[in-house]
Amino acid sequence: MSSIYVNQLYPPHGWCILGDGGYPCLAAPISLRTPYREPVQNPVQARYNRHHAKARCVVERAIGMMKTRWHSIFLKAMEVKATLVPAVVSTCTFLHNLSISNGDLVEPEVEEGAFHGEADDHPGSRTFCRTMTTDVNGTSGGKKNNK
């Protein structure tokens, strides 16, 4: 197992990692939050699931946009030392956001199964995610509707 996982080095205290329903919801050794299983029991769980799906949508679109723009880097194994990977990703993120701010938009390639098991009218569905234009910082630049 990873030393990051075993030693609880990530995420920082007070933060969590979002996962889909295929992962267990954990508080330790890492903070991993997943949606409530359907059918939800009350409106609070339904609201949590909506917000969880929206947050995951932003992340999935950002990853998709990065993979589309920098496919030669992100669609194969990086040929750099593992310690340099965060710098490569950060640099690509900076250049990606700079490109967006200068009007060079890129639509991510939608991967099948990215939101498996969710109905198309659900906020976390692929249909909903395709309608949002979001940079990797989560800044929305498009309509937020699901049709």
mmCIF file of N, CA and C in Angstrom:
data_model
loop_
_atom_site.group_PDB
_atom_site.id
_atom_site.type_symbol
_atom_site.label_atom_id
_atom_site.label_comp_id
_atom_site.label_asym_id
_atom_site.label_seq_id
_atom_site.Cartn_x
_atom_site.Cartn_y
_atom_site.Cartn_z
ATOM 1 N N MET A 1 0.818 -1.192 0.000
ATOM 2 C CA MET A 1 0.000 0.000 0.000
ATOM 3 C C MET A 1 0.864 1.259 0.000
ATOM 4 N N SER A 2 0.295 2.332 -0.480
ATOM 5 C CA SER A 2 0.981 3.611 -0.574
ATOM 6 C C SER A 2 1.270 4.184 0.816
ATOM 7 N N SER A 3 2.448 4.787 0.965
ATOM 8 C CA SER A 3 2.781 5.443 2.242
ATOM 9 C C SER A 3 1.890 6.655 2.475
ATOM 10 N N ILE A 4 1.429 7.286 1.396
ATOM 11 C CA ILE A 4 0.508 8.424 1.531
ATOM 12 C C ILE A 4 -0.796 7.952 2.170
ATOM 13 N N TYR A 5 -1.281 6.783 1.748
ATOM 14 C CA TYR A 5 -2.515 6.208 2.304
ATOM 15 C C TYR A 5 -2.301 5.742 3.734
ATOM 16 N N VAL A 6 -1.268 4.940 3.956
ATOM 17 C CA VAL A 6 -1.015 4.346 5.262
ATOM 18 C C VAL A 6 -0.731 5.412 6.320
ATOM 19 N N ASN A 7 0.053 6.413 5.961
ATOM 20 C CA ASN A 7 0.431 7.455 6.920
ATOM 21 C C ASN A 7 -0.529 8.633 6.956
ATOM 22 N N GLN A 8 -1.624 8.544 6.240
ATOM 23 C CA GLN A 8 -2.660 9.570 6.219
ATOM 24 C C GLN A 8 -2.093 10.948 5.882
ATOM 25 N N LEU A 9 -1.259 11.019 4.838
ATOM 26 C CA LEU A 9 -0.606 12.264 4.455
ATOM 27 C C LEU A 9 -1.463 13.153 3.566
ATOM 28 N N TYR A 10 -2.512 12.576 2.977
ATOM 29 C CA TYR A 10 -3.350 13.343 2.069
ATOM 30 C C TYR A 10 -4.760 12.821 2.166
ATOM 31 N N PRO A 11 -5.773 13.617 2.100
ATOM 32 C CA PRO A 11 -5.759 15.074 1.961
ATOM 33 C C PRO A 11 -5.437 15.752 3.292
ATOM 34 N N PRO A 12 -5.118 17.046 3.242
ATOM 35 C CA PRO A 12 -4.843 17.778 4.484
ATOM 36 C C PRO A 12 -6.044 17.749 5.425
ATOM 37 N N HIS A 13 -5.785 17.928 6.702
ATOM 38 C CA HIS A 13 -6.854 17.928 7.704
ATOM 39 C C HIS A 13 -7.940 18.944 7.326
ATOM 40 N N GLY A 14 -9.191 18.522 7.405
ATOM 41 C CA GLY A 14 -10.308 19.394 7.071
ATOM 42 C C GLY A 14 -10.735 19.299 5.617
ATOM 43 N N TRP A 15 -10.015 18.561 4.805
ATOM 44 C CA TRP A 15 -10.317 18.380 3.385
ATOM 45 C C TRP A 15 -10.710 16.934 3.139
ATOM 46 N N CYS A 16 -11.309 16.665 1.985
ATOM 47 C CA CYS A 16 -11.672 15.289 1.651
ATOM 48 C C CYS A 16 -11.491 15.055 0.157
ATOM 49 N N ILE A 17 -11.502 13.795 -0.212
ATOM 50 C CA ILE A 17 -11.443 13.386 -1.609
ATOM 51 C C ILE A 17 -12.842 12.930 -1.996
ATOM 52 N N LEU A 18 -13.319 13.341 -3.178
ATOM 53 C CA LEU A 18 -14.619 12.891 -3.661
ATOM 54 C C LEU A 18 -14.436 11.655 -4.520
ATOM 55 N N GLY A 19 -15.273 10.668 -4.269
ATOM 56 C CA GLY A 19 -15.238 9.451 -5.069
ATOM 57 C C GLY A 19 -16.631 9.116 -5.549
ATOM 58 N N ASP A 20 -16.714 8.260 -6.560
ATOM 59 C CA ASP A 20 -18.037 7.842 -7.017
ATOM 60 C C ASP A 20 -18.529 6.679 -6.158
ATOM 61 N N GLY A 21 -19.697 6.181 -6.493
ATOM 62 C CA GLY A 21 -20.331 5.128 -5.705
ATOM 63 C C GLY A 21 -19.580 3.817 -5.701
ATOM 64 N N GLY A 22 -18.577 3.653 -6.538
ATOM 65 C CA GLY A 22 -17.788 2.434 -6.563
ATOM 66 C C GLY A 22 -16.791 2.341 -5.422
ATOM 67 N N TYR A 23 -16.602 3.434 -4.694
ATOM 68 C CA TYR A 23 -15.664 3.459 -3.576
ATOM 69 C C TYR A 23 -16.423 3.435 -2.260
ATOM 70 N N PRO A 24 -15.790 2.953 -1.185
ATOM 71 C CA PRO A 24 -16.422 3.030 0.130
ATOM 72 C C PRO A 24 -16.268 4.438 0.694
ATOM 73 N N CYS A 25 -17.227 4.888 1.471
ATOM 74 C CA CYS A 25 -17.118 6.174 2.153
ATOM 75 C C CYS A 25 -16.250 5.955 3.392
ATOM 76 N N LEU A 26 -15.135 6.672 3.491
ATOM 77 C CA LEU A 26 -14.176 6.469 4.572
ATOM 78 C C LEU A 26 -13.879 7.765 5.313
ATOM 79 N N ALA A 27 -13.638 7.647 6.600
ATOM 80 C CA ALA A 27 -13.141 8.775 7.384
ATOM 81 C C ALA A 27 -11.660 8.561 7.681
ATOM 82 N N ALA A 28 -11.216 7.296 7.733
ATOM 83 C CA ALA A 28 -9.818 6.976 8.011
ATOM 84 C C ALA A 28 -9.447 5.719 7.236
ATOM 85 N N PRO A 29 -8.256 5.541 6.781
ATOM 86 C CA PRO A 29 -7.103 6.410 6.988
ATOM 87 C C PRO A 29 -7.100 7.650 6.097
ATOM 88 N N ILE A 30 -7.977 7.721 5.087
ATOM 89 C CA ILE A 30 -8.111 8.939 4.295
ATOM 90 C C ILE A 30 -9.562 9.372 4.343
ATOM 91 N N SER A 31 -9.805 10.639 4.081
ATOM 92 C CA SER A 31 -11.165 11.157 4.061
ATOM 93 C C SER A 31 -11.693 11.085 2.630
ATOM 94 N N LEU A 32 -12.506 10.058 2.358
ATOM 95 C CA LEU A 32 -13.067 9.827 1.024
ATOM 96 C C LEU A 32 -14.582 9.875 1.125
ATOM 97 N N ARG A 33 -15.197 10.811 0.431
ATOM 98 C CA ARG A 33 -16.652 10.992 0.480
ATOM 99 C C ARG A 33 -17.286 10.503 -0.810
ATOM 100 N N THR A 34 -18.331 9.711 -0.654
ATOM 101 C CA THR A 34 -19.063 9.161 -1.793
ATOM 102 C C THR A 34 -20.537 9.537 -1.660
ATOM 103 N N PRO A 35 -21.300 9.429 -2.756
ATOM 104 C CA PRO A 35 -22.731 9.765 -2.663
ATOM 105 C C PRO A 35 -23.497 8.699 -1.876
ATOM 106 N N TYR A 36 -24.662 9.106 -1.354
ATOM 107 C CA TYR A 36 -25.559 8.148 -0.713
ATOM 108 C C TYR A 36 -26.119 7.229 -1.792
ATOM 109 N N ARG A 37 -26.326 5.987 -1.434
ATOM 110 C CA ARG A 37 -26.911 5.031 -2.383
ATOM 111 C C ARG A 37 -28.375 5.363 -2.603
ATOM 112 N N GLU A 38 -28.820 5.199 -3.862
ATOM 113 C CA GLU A 38 -30.227 5.416 -4.209
ATOM 114 C C GLU A 38 -31.034 4.198 -3.789
ATOM 115 N N PRO A 39 -32.252 4.335 -3.352
ATOM 116 C CA PRO A 39 -32.965 5.594 -3.139
ATOM 117 C C PRO A 39 -32.509 6.243 -1.836
ATOM 118 N N VAL A 40 -32.353 7.568 -1.862
ATOM 119 C CA VAL A 40 -31.940 8.296 -0.673
ATOM 120 C C VAL A 40 -33.078 8.294 0.341
ATOM 121 N N GLN A 41 -32.742 8.487 1.590
ATOM 122 C CA GLN A 41 -33.710 8.397 2.668
ATOM 123 C C GLN A 41 -34.429 9.709 2.992
ATOM 124 N N ASN A 42 -33.815 10.846 2.620
ATOM 125 C CA ASN A 42 -34.416 12.134 2.983
ATOM 126 C C ASN A 42 -33.879 13.242 2.071
ATOM 127 N N PRO A 43 -34.476 14.436 2.165
ATOM 128 C CA PRO A 43 -34.038 15.555 1.317
ATOM 129 C C PRO A 43 -32.591 15.989 1.558
ATOM 130 N N VAL A 44 -32.079 15.812 2.756
ATOM 131 C CA VAL A 44 -30.702 16.199 3.050
ATOM 132 C C VAL A 44 -29.738 15.315 2.246
ATOM 133 N N GLN A 45 -30.014 14.016 2.207
ATOM 134 C CA GLN A 45 -29.166 13.110 1.427
ATOM 135 C C GLN A 45 -29.277 13.412 -0.068
ATOM 136 N N ALA A 46 -30.468 13.733 -0.534
ATOM 137 C CA ALA A 46 -30.665 14.072 -1.948
ATOM 138 C C ALA A 46 -29.876 15.335 -2.297
ATOM 139 N N ARG A 47 -29.903 16.338 -1.420
ATOM 140 C CA ARG A 47 -29.161 17.585 -1.654
ATOM 141 C C ARG A 47 -27.654 17.318 -1.660
ATOM 142 N N TYR A 48 -27.195 16.508 -0.718
ATOM 143 C CA TYR A 48 -25.778 16.140 -0.679
ATOM 144 C C TYR A 48 -25.370 15.477 -1.999
ATOM 145 N N ASN A 49 -26.183 14.539 -2.475
ATOM 146 C CA ASN A 49 -25.870 13.838 -3.725
ATOM 147 C C ASN A 49 -25.814 14.789 -4.909
ATOM 148 N N ARG A 50 -26.728 15.779 -4.954
ATOM 149 C CA ARG A 50 -26.707 16.756 -6.048
ATOM 150 C C ARG A 50 -25.408 17.558 -6.032
ATOM 151 N N HIS A 51 -25.027 18.045 -4.858
ATOM 152 C CA HIS A 51 -23.806 18.850 -4.745
ATOM 153 C C HIS A 51 -22.562 17.999 -4.997
ATOM 154 N N HIS A 52 -22.576 16.775 -4.531
ATOM 155 C CA HIS A 52 -21.460 15.852 -4.774
ATOM 156 C C HIS A 52 -21.299 15.623 -6.272
ATOM 157 N N ALA A 53 -22.403 15.396 -6.969
ATOM 158 C CA ALA A 53 -22.370 15.153 -8.411
ATOM 159 C C ALA A 53 -21.869 16.388 -9.164
ATOM 160 N N LYS A 54 -22.297 17.572 -8.744
ATOM 161 C CA LYS A 54 -21.835 18.806 -9.392
ATOM 162 C C LYS A 54 -20.322 18.987 -9.214
ATOM 163 N N ALA A 55 -19.833 18.715 -8.014
ATOM 164 C CA ALA A 55 -18.399 18.847 -7.761
ATOM 165 C C ALA A 55 -17.614 17.832 -8.587
ATOM 166 N N ARG A 56 -18.086 16.609 -8.648
ATOM 167 C CA ARG A 56 -17.416 15.587 -9.453
ATOM 168 C C ARG A 56 -17.457 15.960 -10.931
ATOM 169 N N CYS A 57 -18.534 16.583 -11.348
ATOM 170 C CA CYS A 57 -18.668 16.995 -12.744
ATOM 171 C C CYS A 57 -17.581 18.002 -13.099
ATOM 172 N N VAL A 58 -17.332 18.957 -12.236
ATOM 173 C CA VAL A 58 -16.288 19.957 -12.471
ATOM 174 C C VAL A 58 -14.933 19.260 -12.596
ATOM 175 N N VAL A 59 -14.676 18.320 -11.707
ATOM 176 C CA VAL A 59 -13.407 17.597 -11.726
ATOM 177 C C VAL A 59 -13.274 16.763 -13.002
ATOM 178 N N GLU A 60 -14.322 16.021 -13.356
ATOM 179 C CA GLU A 60 -14.273 15.180 -14.556
ATOM 180 C C GLU A 60 -14.067 16.016 -15.816
ATOM 181 N N ARG A 61 -14.751 17.167 -15.905
ATOM 182 C CA ARG A 61 -14.580 18.028 -17.081
ATOM 183 C C ARG A 61 -13.167 18.611 -17.123
ATOM 184 N N ALA A 62 -12.652 19.019 -15.976
ATOM 185 C CA ALA A 62 -11.295 19.579 -15.941
ATOM 186 C C ALA A 62 -10.280 18.537 -16.380
ATOM 187 N N ILE A 63 -10.424 17.324 -15.886
ATOM 188 C CA ILE A 63 -9.509 16.254 -16.289
ATOM 189 C C ILE A 63 -9.658 15.983 -17.779
ATOM 190 N N GLY A 64 -10.901 15.936 -18.268
ATOM 191 C CA GLY A 64 -11.143 15.709 -19.693
ATOM 192 C C GLY A 64 -10.536 16.791 -20.563
ATOM 193 N N MET A 65 -10.665 18.047 -20.136
ATOM 194 C CA MET A 65 -10.093 19.158 -20.898
ATOM 195 C C MET A 65 -8.573 19.086 -20.900
ATOM 196 N N MET A 66 -7.993 18.746 -19.767
ATOM 197 C CA MET A 66 -6.530 18.621 -19.692
ATOM 198 C C MET A 66 -6.045 17.484 -20.581
ATOM 199 N N LYS A 67 -6.756 16.359 -20.560
ATOM 200 C CA LYS A 67 -6.359 15.220 -21.388
ATOM 201 C C LYS A 67 -6.515 15.543 -22.871
ATOM 202 N N THR A 68 -7.527 16.334 -23.219
ATOM 203 C CA THR A 68 -7.719 16.709 -24.619
ATOM 204 C C THR A 68 -6.617 17.659 -25.072
ATOM 205 N N ARG A 69 -6.350 18.692 -24.285
ATOM 206 C CA ARG A 69 -5.344 19.691 -24.658
ATOM 207 C C ARG A 69 -3.929 19.114 -24.616
ATOM 208 N N TRP A 70 -3.627 18.308 -23.621
ATOM 209 C CA TRP A 70 -2.278 17.803 -23.417
ATOM 210 C C TRP A 70 -2.226 16.280 -23.583
ATOM 211 N N HIS A 71 -2.908 15.764 -24.597
ATOM 212 C CA HIS A 71 -3.001 14.310 -24.768
ATOM 213 C C HIS A 71 -1.641 13.642 -24.900
ATOM 214 N N SER A 72 -0.674 14.322 -25.468
ATOM 215 C CA SER A 72 0.651 13.706 -25.617
ATOM 216 C C SER A 72 1.347 13.528 -24.266
ATOM 217 N N ILE A 73 0.893 14.249 -23.253
ATOM 218 C CA ILE A 73 1.476 14.123 -21.910
ATOM 219 C C ILE A 73 0.635 13.203 -21.036
ATOM 220 N N PHE A 74 -0.690 13.398 -21.023
ATOM 221 C CA PHE A 74 -1.536 12.706 -20.061
ATOM 222 C C PHE A 74 -2.100 11.365 -20.526
ATOM 223 N N LEU A 75 -1.960 11.033 -21.793
ATOM 224 C CA LEU A 75 -2.514 9.763 -22.256
ATOM 225 C C LEU A 75 -1.447 8.679 -22.415
ATOM 226 N N LYS A 76 -0.297 8.905 -21.835
ATOM 227 C CA LYS A 76 0.738 7.881 -21.782
ATOM 228 C C LYS A 76 1.510 8.085 -20.480
ATOM 229 N N ALA A 77 2.342 7.136 -20.143
ATOM 230 C CA ALA A 77 3.124 7.250 -18.908
ATOM 231 C C ALA A 77 4.085 8.435 -19.026
ATOM 232 N N MET A 78 4.162 9.229 -17.973
ATOM 233 C CA MET A 78 5.077 10.369 -17.985
ATOM 234 C C MET A 78 6.501 9.857 -17.866
ATOM 235 N N GLU A 79 7.363 10.392 -18.687
ATOM 236 C CA GLU A 79 8.751 9.969 -18.698
ATOM 237 C C GLU A 79 9.613 10.959 -17.927
ATOM 238 N N VAL A 80 9.184 11.248 -16.707
ATOM 239 C CA VAL A 80 9.932 12.118 -15.800
ATOM 240 C C VAL A 80 9.972 11.440 -14.438
ATOM 241 N N LYS A 81 10.856 11.917 -13.594
ATOM 242 C CA LYS A 81 10.915 11.387 -12.238
ATOM 243 C C LYS A 81 9.579 11.655 -11.547
ATOM 244 N N ALA A 82 9.157 10.738 -10.696
ATOM 245 C CA ALA A 82 7.882 10.878 -9.987
ATOM 246 C C ALA A 82 7.814 12.186 -9.201
ATOM 247 N N THR A 83 8.932 12.662 -8.708
ATOM 248 C CA THR A 83 8.940 13.912 -7.940
ATOM 249 C C THR A 83 8.632 15.127 -8.806
ATOM 250 N N LEU A 84 8.790 15.002 -10.148
ATOM 251 C CA LEU A 84 8.519 16.121 -11.051
ATOM 252 C C LEU A 84 7.090 16.127 -11.588
ATOM 253 N N VAL A 85 6.341 15.051 -11.389
ATOM 254 C CA VAL A 85 4.978 14.962 -11.925
ATOM 255 C C VAL A 85 4.095 16.120 -11.450
ATOM 256 N N PRO A 86 4.084 16.467 -10.145
ATOM 257 C CA PRO A 86 3.253 17.618 -9.740
ATOM 258 C C PRO A 86 3.614 18.907 -10.469
ATOM 259 N N ALA A 87 4.892 19.125 -10.729
ATOM 260 C CA ALA A 87 5.311 20.334 -11.449
ATOM 261 C C ALA A 87 4.826 20.301 -12.890
ATOM 262 N N VAL A 88 4.872 19.131 -13.530
ATOM 263 C CA VAL A 88 4.391 19.008 -14.908
ATOM 264 C C VAL A 88 2.890 19.285 -14.963
ATOM 265 N N VAL A 89 2.126 18.687 -14.041
ATOM 266 C CA VAL A 89 0.676 18.890 -14.007
ATOM 267 C C VAL A 89 0.347 20.349 -13.706
ATOM 268 N N SER A 90 1.047 20.945 -12.746
ATOM 269 C CA SER A 90 0.821 22.359 -12.413
ATOM 270 C C SER A 90 1.117 23.268 -13.600
ATOM 271 N N THR A 91 2.196 22.994 -14.314
ATOM 272 C CA THR A 91 2.565 23.795 -15.486
ATOM 273 C C THR A 91 1.508 23.668 -16.572
ATOM 274 N N CYS A 92 1.064 22.440 -16.832
ATOM 275 C CA CYS A 92 0.015 22.235 -17.839
ATOM 276 C C CYS A 92 -1.276 22.943 -17.422
ATOM 277 N N THR A 93 -1.587 22.909 -16.129
ATOM 278 C CA THR A 93 -2.783 23.589 -15.618
ATOM 279 C C THR A 93 -2.679 25.091 -15.831
ATOM 280 N N PHE A 94 -1.516 25.674 -15.517
ATOM 281 C CA PHE A 94 -1.306 27.103 -15.711
ATOM 282 C C PHE A 94 -1.457 27.469 -17.185
ATOM 283 N N LEU A 95 -0.806 26.711 -18.065
ATOM 284 C CA LEU A 95 -0.883 27.000 -19.494
ATOM 285 C C LEU A 95 -2.301 26.799 -20.033
ATOM 286 N N HIS A 96 -2.998 25.802 -19.516
ATOM 287 C CA HIS A 96 -4.384 25.556 -19.917
ATOM 288 C C HIS A 96 -5.269 26.752 -19.546
ATOM 289 N N ASN A 97 -5.152 27.223 -18.309
ATOM 290 C CA ASN A 97 -5.959 28.370 -17.870
ATOM 291 C C ASN A 97 -5.577 29.641 -18.626
ATOM 292 N N LEU A 98 -4.309 29.810 -18.941
ATOM 293 C CA LEU A 98 -3.863 30.943 -19.748
ATOM 294 C C LEU A 98 -4.495 30.871 -21.141
ATOM 295 N N SER A 99 -4.540 29.683 -21.722
ATOM 296 C CA SER A 99 -5.170 29.496 -23.036
ATOM 297 C C SER A 99 -6.654 29.855 -22.982
ATOM 298 N N ILE A 100 -7.343 29.397 -21.943
ATOM 299 C CA ILE A 100 -8.772 29.705 -21.799
ATOM 300 C C ILE A 100 -8.983 31.211 -21.661
ATOM 301 N N SER A 101 -8.149 31.863 -20.852
ATOM 302 C CA SER A 101 -8.319 33.308 -20.651
ATOM 303 C C SER A 101 -8.066 34.097 -21.938
ATOM 304 N N ASN A 102 -7.379 33.486 -22.895
ATOM 305 C CA ASN A 102 -7.131 34.119 -24.192
ATOM 306 C C ASN A 102 -8.068 33.600 -25.276
ATOM 307 N N GLY A 103 -9.140 32.936 -24.868
ATOM 308 C CA GLY A 103 -10.171 32.516 -25.799
ATOM 309 C C GLY A 103 -9.937 31.191 -26.501
ATOM 310 N N ASP A 104 -8.905 30.471 -26.144
ATOM 311 C CA ASP A 104 -8.630 29.170 -26.757
ATOM 312 C C ASP A 104 -9.322 28.081 -25.939
ATOM 313 N N LEU A 105 -10.605 27.865 -26.235
ATOM 314 C CA LEU A 105 -11.397 26.891 -25.498
ATOM 315 C C LEU A 105 -11.229 25.513 -26.110
ATOM 316 N N VAL A 106 -11.357 24.506 -25.282
ATOM 317 C CA VAL A 106 -11.268 23.121 -25.733
ATOM 318 C C VAL A 106 -12.357 22.333 -25.015
ATOM 319 N N GLU A 107 -13.065 21.521 -25.757
ATOM 320 C CA GLU A 107 -14.090 20.664 -25.162
ATOM 321 C C GLU A 107 -13.476 19.315 -24.868
ATOM 322 N N PRO A 108 -13.724 18.769 -23.682
ATOM 323 C CA PRO A 108 -13.158 17.466 -23.358
ATOM 324 C C PRO A 108 -13.817 16.363 -24.159
ATOM 325 N N GLU A 109 -13.060 15.312 -24.422
ATOM 326 C CA GLU A 109 -13.645 14.126 -25.022
ATOM 327 C C GLU A 109 -14.373 13.389 -23.911
ATOM 328 N N VAL A 110 -15.645 13.075 -24.118
ATOM 329 C CA VAL A 110 -16.446 12.418 -23.089
ATOM 330 C C VAL A 110 -16.101 10.944 -23.080
ATOM 331 N N GLU A 111 -15.709 10.467 -21.905
ATOM 332 C CA GLU A 111 -15.384 9.058 -21.757
ATOM 333 C C GLU A 111 -16.623 8.311 -21.311
ATOM 334 N N GLU A 112 -16.920 7.218 -21.988
ATOM 335 C CA GLU A 112 -18.067 6.411 -21.603
ATOM 336 C C GLU A 112 -17.844 5.867 -20.212
ATOM 337 N N GLY A 113 -18.903 5.869 -19.420
ATOM 338 C CA GLY A 113 -18.836 5.303 -18.082
ATOM 339 C C GLY A 113 -18.322 6.266 -17.035
ATOM 340 N N ALA A 114 -18.031 7.525 -17.417
ATOM 341 C CA ALA A 114 -17.518 8.479 -16.435
ATOM 342 C C ALA A 114 -18.523 8.694 -15.319
ATOM 343 N N PHE A 115 -19.793 8.635 -15.641
ATOM 344 C CA PHE A 115 -20.839 8.790 -14.640
ATOM 345 C C PHE A 115 -21.813 7.632 -14.770
ATOM 346 N N HIS A 116 -21.300 6.419 -14.781
ATOM 347 C CA HIS A 116 -22.137 5.248 -14.971
ATOM 348 C C HIS A 116 -23.191 5.134 -13.879
ATOM 349 N N GLY A 117 -24.357 4.667 -14.281
ATOM 350 C CA GLY A 117 -25.417 4.412 -13.331
ATOM 351 C C GLY A 117 -26.242 5.623 -12.952
ATOM 352 N N GLU A 118 -26.009 6.767 -13.557
ATOM 353 C CA GLU A 118 -26.772 7.953 -13.223
ATOM 354 C C GLU A 118 -27.672 8.315 -14.393
ATOM 355 N N ALA A 119 -28.899 8.646 -14.090
ATOM 356 C CA ALA A 119 -29.856 8.994 -15.136
ATOM 357 C C ALA A 119 -29.428 10.276 -15.827
ATOM 358 N N ASP A 120 -29.791 10.448 -17.099
ATOM 359 C CA ASP A 120 -29.358 11.613 -17.866
ATOM 360 C C ASP A 120 -29.910 12.935 -17.366
ATOM 361 N N ASP A 121 -30.977 12.915 -16.563
ATOM 362 C CA ASP A 121 -31.508 14.181 -16.066
ATOM 363 C C ASP A 121 -30.960 14.511 -14.680
ATOM 364 N N HIS A 122 -30.075 13.704 -14.156
ATOM 365 C CA HIS A 122 -29.450 13.931 -12.857
ATOM 366 C C HIS A 122 -28.315 14.935 -13.034
ATOM 367 N N PRO A 123 -28.085 15.843 -12.068
ATOM 368 C CA PRO A 123 -27.038 16.846 -12.220
ATOM 369 C C PRO A 123 -25.648 16.266 -12.478
ATOM 370 N N GLY A 124 -25.391 15.033 -12.101
ATOM 371 C CA GLY A 124 -24.079 14.446 -12.320
ATOM 372 C C GLY A 124 -23.973 13.677 -13.613
ATOM 373 N N SER A 125 -25.000 13.701 -14.418
ATOM 374 C CA SER A 125 -24.994 12.901 -15.640
ATOM 375 C C SER A 125 -24.096 13.513 -16.708
ATOM 376 N N ARG A 126 -23.727 12.692 -17.701
ATOM 377 C CA ARG A 126 -22.882 13.167 -18.788
ATOM 378 C C ARG A 126 -23.562 14.305 -19.537
ATOM 379 N N THR A 127 -24.897 14.254 -19.692
ATOM 380 C CA THR A 127 -25.628 15.306 -20.400
ATOM 381 C C THR A 127 -25.429 16.639 -19.690
ATOM 382 N N PHE A 128 -25.567 16.651 -18.371
ATOM 383 C CA PHE A 128 -25.390 17.859 -17.585
ATOM 384 C C PHE A 128 -23.954 18.365 -17.715
ATOM 385 N N CYS A 129 -22.996 17.463 -17.593
ATOM 386 C CA CYS A 129 -21.598 17.869 -17.609
ATOM 387 C C CYS A 129 -21.176 18.451 -18.940
ATOM 388 N N ARG A 130 -21.722 17.971 -20.043
ATOM 389 C CA ARG A 130 -21.344 18.490 -21.355
ATOM 390 C C ARG A 130 -21.772 19.936 -21.535
ATOM 391 N N THR A 131 -22.782 20.403 -20.791
ATOM 392 C CA THR A 131 -23.284 21.752 -20.994
ATOM 393 C C THR A 131 -22.501 22.796 -20.219
ATOM 394 N N MET A 132 -21.598 22.372 -19.358
ATOM 395 C CA MET A 132 -20.827 23.314 -18.558
ATOM 396 C C MET A 132 -19.457 23.544 -19.182
ATOM 397 N N THR A 133 -19.031 24.798 -19.246
ATOM 398 C CA THR A 133 -17.679 25.130 -19.672
ATOM 399 C C THR A 133 -16.952 25.580 -18.424
ATOM 400 N N THR A 134 -15.984 24.795 -17.975
ATOM 401 C CA THR A 134 -15.321 25.060 -16.717
ATOM 402 C C THR A 134 -13.819 24.940 -16.885
ATOM 403 N N ASP A 135 -13.074 25.906 -16.336
ATOM 404 C CA ASP A 135 -11.629 25.757 -16.369
ATOM 405 C C ASP A 135 -11.205 24.875 -15.196
ATOM 406 N N VAL A 136 -9.944 24.545 -15.106
ATOM 407 C CA VAL A 136 -9.503 23.620 -14.078
ATOM 408 C C VAL A 136 -9.551 24.204 -12.672
ATOM 409 N N ASN A 137 -9.826 25.478 -12.537
ATOM 410 C CA ASN A 137 -10.038 26.064 -11.220
ATOM 411 C C ASN A 137 -11.498 26.015 -10.809
ATOM 412 N N GLY A 138 -12.360 25.518 -11.687
ATOM 413 C CA GLY A 138 -13.772 25.407 -11.372
ATOM 414 C C GLY A 138 -14.579 26.633 -11.731
ATOM 415 N N THR A 139 -13.996 27.576 -12.446
ATOM 416 C CA THR A 139 -14.709 28.778 -12.842
ATOM 417 C C THR A 139 -15.626 28.452 -14.003
ATOM 418 N N SER A 140 -16.906 28.666 -13.809
ATOM 419 C CA SER A 140 -17.863 28.323 -14.851
ATOM 420 C C SER A 140 -17.941 29.419 -15.888
ATOM 421 N N GLY A 141 -18.019 28.994 -17.142
ATOM 422 C CA GLY A 141 -18.130 29.968 -18.209
ATOM 423 C C GLY A 141 -19.291 29.645 -19.123
ATOM 424 N N GLY A 142 -20.140 28.768 -18.685
ATOM 425 C CA GLY A 142 -21.244 28.354 -19.552
ATOM 426 C C GLY A 142 -22.530 28.203 -18.796
ATOM 427 N N LYS A 143 -23.563 27.757 -19.522
ATOM 428 C CA LYS A 143 -24.856 27.573 -18.907
ATOM 429 C C LYS A 143 -24.834 26.338 -18.016
ATOM 430 N N LYS A 144 -25.594 26.395 -16.935
ATOM 431 C CA LYS A 144 -25.681 25.258 -16.025
ATOM 432 C C LYS A 144 -27.097 24.684 -16.109
ATOM 433 N N ASN A 145 -27.375 24.050 -17.189
ATOM 434 C CA ASN A 145 -28.655 23.373 -17.280
ATOM 435 C C ASN A 145 -28.395 21.946 -17.671
ATOM 436 N N ASN A 146 -29.399 21.107 -17.567
ATOM 437 C CA ASN A 146 -29.167 19.700 -17.828
ATOM 438 C C ASN A 146 -29.841 19.211 -19.096
ATOM 439 N N LYS A 147 -30.211 20.068 -19.993
ATOM 440 C CA LYS A 147 -30.830 19.630 -21.251
ATOM 441 C C LYS A 147 -30.120 20.271 -22.406
#
